GROMACS .gro file of C-alpha atoms in nm:
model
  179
    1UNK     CA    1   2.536  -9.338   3.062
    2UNK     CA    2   2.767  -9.131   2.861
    3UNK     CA    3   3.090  -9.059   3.035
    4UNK     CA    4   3.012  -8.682   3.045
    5UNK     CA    5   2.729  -8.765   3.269
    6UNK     CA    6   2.846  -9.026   3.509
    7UNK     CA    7   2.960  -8.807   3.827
    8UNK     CA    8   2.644  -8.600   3.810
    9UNK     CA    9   2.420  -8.924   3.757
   10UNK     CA   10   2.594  -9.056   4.042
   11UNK     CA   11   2.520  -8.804   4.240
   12UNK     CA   12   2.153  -8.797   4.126
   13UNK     CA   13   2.135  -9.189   4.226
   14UNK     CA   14   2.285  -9.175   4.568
   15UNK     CA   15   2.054  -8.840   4.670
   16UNK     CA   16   1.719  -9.007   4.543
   17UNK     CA   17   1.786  -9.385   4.618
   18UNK     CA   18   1.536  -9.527   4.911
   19UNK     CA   19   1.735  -9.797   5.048
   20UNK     CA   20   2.000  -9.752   5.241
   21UNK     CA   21   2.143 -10.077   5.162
   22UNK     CA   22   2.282  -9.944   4.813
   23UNK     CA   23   2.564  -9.797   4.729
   24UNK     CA   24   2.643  -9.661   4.367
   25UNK     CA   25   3.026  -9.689   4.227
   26UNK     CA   26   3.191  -9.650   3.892
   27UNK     CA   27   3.209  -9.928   3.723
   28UNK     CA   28   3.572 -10.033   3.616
   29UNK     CA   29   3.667 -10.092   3.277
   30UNK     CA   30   3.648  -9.986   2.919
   31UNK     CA   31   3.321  -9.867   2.695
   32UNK     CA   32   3.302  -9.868   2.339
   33UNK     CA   33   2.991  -9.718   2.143
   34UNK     CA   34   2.912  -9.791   1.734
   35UNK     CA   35   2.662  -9.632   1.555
   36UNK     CA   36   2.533  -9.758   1.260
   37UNK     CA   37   2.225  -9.742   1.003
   38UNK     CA   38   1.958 -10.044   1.103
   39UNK     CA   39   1.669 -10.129   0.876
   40UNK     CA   40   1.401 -10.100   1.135
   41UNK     CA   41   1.366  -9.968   1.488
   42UNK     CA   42   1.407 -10.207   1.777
   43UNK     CA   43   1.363 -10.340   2.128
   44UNK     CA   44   1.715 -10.323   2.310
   45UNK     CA   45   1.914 -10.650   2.344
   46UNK     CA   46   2.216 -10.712   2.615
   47UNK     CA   47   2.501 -10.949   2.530
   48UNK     CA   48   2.685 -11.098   2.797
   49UNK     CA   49   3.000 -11.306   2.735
   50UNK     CA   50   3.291 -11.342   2.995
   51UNK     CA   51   3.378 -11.028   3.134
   52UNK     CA   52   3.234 -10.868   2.816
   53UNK     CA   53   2.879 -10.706   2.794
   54UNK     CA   54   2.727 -10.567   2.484
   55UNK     CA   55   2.417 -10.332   2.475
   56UNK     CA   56   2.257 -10.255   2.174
   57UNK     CA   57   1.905 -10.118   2.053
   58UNK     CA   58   1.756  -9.924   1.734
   59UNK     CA   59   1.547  -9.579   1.730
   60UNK     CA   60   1.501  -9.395   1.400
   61UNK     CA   61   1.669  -9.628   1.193
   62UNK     CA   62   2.008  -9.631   1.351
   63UNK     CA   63   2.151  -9.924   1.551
   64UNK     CA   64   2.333  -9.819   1.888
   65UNK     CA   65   2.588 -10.047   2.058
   66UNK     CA   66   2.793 -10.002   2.376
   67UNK     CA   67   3.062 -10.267   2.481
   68UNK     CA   68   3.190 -10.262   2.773
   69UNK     CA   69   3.557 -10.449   2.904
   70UNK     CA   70   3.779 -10.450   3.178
   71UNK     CA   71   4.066 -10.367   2.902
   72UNK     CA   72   4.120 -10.278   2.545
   73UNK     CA   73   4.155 -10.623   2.422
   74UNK     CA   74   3.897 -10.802   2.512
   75UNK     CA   75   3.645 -10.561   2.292
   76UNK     CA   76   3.581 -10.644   1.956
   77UNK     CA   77   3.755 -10.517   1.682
   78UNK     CA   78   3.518 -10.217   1.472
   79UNK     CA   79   3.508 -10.209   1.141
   80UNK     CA   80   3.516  -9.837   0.991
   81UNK     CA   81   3.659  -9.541   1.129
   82UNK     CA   82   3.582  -9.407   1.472
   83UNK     CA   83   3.338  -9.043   1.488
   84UNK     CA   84   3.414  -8.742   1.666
   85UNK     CA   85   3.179  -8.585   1.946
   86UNK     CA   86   2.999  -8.412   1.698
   87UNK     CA   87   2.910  -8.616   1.442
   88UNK     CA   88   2.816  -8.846   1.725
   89UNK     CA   89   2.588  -8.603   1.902
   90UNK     CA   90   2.426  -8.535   1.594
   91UNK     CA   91   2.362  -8.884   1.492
   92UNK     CA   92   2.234  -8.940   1.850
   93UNK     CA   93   1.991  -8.615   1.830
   94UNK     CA   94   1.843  -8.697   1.485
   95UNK     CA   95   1.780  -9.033   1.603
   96UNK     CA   96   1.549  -8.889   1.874
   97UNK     CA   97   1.751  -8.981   2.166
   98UNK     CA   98   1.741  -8.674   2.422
   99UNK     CA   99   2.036  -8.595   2.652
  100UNK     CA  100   1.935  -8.523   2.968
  101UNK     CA  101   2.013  -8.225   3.127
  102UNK     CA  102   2.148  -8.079   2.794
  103UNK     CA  103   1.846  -8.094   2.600
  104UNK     CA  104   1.583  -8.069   2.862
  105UNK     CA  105   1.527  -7.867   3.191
  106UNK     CA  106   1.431  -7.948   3.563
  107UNK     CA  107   1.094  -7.899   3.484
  108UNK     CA  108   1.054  -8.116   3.154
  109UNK     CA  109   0.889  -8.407   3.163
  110UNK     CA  110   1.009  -8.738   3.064
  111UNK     CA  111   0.705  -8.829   2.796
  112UNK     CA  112   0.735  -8.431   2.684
  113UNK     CA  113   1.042  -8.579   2.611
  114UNK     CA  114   0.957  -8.883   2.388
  115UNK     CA  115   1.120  -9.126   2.705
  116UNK     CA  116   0.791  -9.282   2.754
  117UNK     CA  117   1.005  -9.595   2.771
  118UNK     CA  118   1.126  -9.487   3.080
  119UNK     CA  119   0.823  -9.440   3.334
  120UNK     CA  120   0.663  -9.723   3.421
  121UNK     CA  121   0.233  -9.786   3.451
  122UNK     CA  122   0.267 -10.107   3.672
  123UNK     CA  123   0.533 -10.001   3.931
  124UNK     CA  124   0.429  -9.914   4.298
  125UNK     CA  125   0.462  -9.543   4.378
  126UNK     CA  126   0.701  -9.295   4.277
  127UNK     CA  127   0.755  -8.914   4.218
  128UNK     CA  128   0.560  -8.789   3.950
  129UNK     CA  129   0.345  -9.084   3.941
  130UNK     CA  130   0.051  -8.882   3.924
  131UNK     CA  131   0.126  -8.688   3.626
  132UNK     CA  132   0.202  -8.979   3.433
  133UNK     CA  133  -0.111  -9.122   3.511
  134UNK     CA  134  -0.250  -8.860   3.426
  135UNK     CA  135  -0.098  -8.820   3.071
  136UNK     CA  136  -0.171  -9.176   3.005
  137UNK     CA  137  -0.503  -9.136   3.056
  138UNK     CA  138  -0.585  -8.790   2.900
  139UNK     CA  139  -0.354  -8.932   2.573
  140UNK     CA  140  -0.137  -8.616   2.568
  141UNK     CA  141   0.127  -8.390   2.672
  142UNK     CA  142   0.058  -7.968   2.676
  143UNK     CA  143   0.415  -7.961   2.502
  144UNK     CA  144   0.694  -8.205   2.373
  145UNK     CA  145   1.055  -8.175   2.260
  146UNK     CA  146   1.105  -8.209   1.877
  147UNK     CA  147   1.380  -8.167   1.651
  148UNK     CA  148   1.370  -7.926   1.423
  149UNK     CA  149   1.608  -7.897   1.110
  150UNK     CA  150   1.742  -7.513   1.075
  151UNK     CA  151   1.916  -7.331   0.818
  152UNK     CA  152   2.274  -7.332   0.984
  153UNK     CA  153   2.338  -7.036   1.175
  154UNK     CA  154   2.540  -6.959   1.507
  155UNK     CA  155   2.538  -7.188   1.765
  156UNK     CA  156   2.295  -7.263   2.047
  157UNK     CA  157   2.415  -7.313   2.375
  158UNK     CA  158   2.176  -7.185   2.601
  159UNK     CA  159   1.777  -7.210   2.577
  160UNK     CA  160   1.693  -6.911   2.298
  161UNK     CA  161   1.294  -6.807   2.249
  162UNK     CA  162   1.153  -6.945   1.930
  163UNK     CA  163   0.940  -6.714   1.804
  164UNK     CA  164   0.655  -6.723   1.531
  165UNK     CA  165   0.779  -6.482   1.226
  166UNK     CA  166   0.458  -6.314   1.196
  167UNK     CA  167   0.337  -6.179   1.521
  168UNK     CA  168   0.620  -6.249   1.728
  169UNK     CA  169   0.481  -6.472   1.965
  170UNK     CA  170   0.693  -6.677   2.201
  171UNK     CA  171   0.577  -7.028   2.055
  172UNK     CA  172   0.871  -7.260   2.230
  173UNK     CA  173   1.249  -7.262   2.269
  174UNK     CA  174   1.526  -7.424   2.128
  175UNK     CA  175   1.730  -7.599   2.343
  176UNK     CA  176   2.040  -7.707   2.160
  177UNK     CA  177   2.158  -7.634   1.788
  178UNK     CA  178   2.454  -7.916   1.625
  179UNK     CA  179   2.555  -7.861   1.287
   0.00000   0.00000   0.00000
């Protein structure tokens, strides 16, 4: 997960977990993440090599990678210059990858949220089970999250009403704005 989010997914894993033969910890060690433009989208791949473990995958047509290391120099070297938080969160949005908790609410679900890669058809049972069954079969969500490209304007840091020009009806809301 992104380092912003590890104490509160944590804390999500150790409240929801059913066995009480787990225990969650940091892991220790370094992480790296490239981005870069890929031809085509792809299924994910892990590398593992020593103490060294590489994830990478494709959505949209950009290639992520995250490296983790127990130190600094045992990563490999990256060619091209490092991005800020930004550029990176805006590269990660227009790629379609949604952060959670930022970008959706308690109540959204995860295929409203284009993570159908993340709920499983075949697994025993689990919360919301139902509704994804249900989805699956019906073929559709009510709503879904989708990005939207703006003329620039202030920024969006709370949830704002979206609102169609000519009547003024509440039609959605926008979440998160990045320039």
């Amino acid at each position: 997960c992104q380092a912003a989010q590890a104490d509160r997914l944590l804390a999500l894993l150790d409240r929801y977990h059913f066995s009480e033969k787990l225990q969650f910890q940091r892991a220790n060690g370094l992480a790296v993440e490239r981005i870069a433009t890929a031809e085509n989208d792809g299924r994910g791949a892990i590398a593992v090599d020593g103490e060294v473990t590489a994830i990478a995958f494709a959505r949209r047509g950009v290639q992520f990678e995250r490296w983790h290391a127990p130190s600094a120099a045992a990563l490999p070297a990256i060619a091209g210059r490092e991005l800020d938080d930004a550029h990176a969160d805006a590269i990660r949005m227009g790629s379609g990858l949604v952060a959670v908790g930022l970008e959706t609410e308690p109540s959204t679900l995860a295929l409203e949220a284009d993570l159908d890669d993340h709920c499983s058809l075949q697994k025993g049972c689990y919360t919301g089970q139902e509704i994804v069954a249900r989805i699956n079969t019906y073929g559709h969500t009510n709503r879904g999250l989708v990005l939207l490209h703006l003329a620039m304007g202030p920024a969006i840091v709370a949830p704002e009403p979206l609102h169609e020009p000519e009547d003024r009806v509440a039609v959605g809301r926008v979440m998160r704005a990045v320039a």
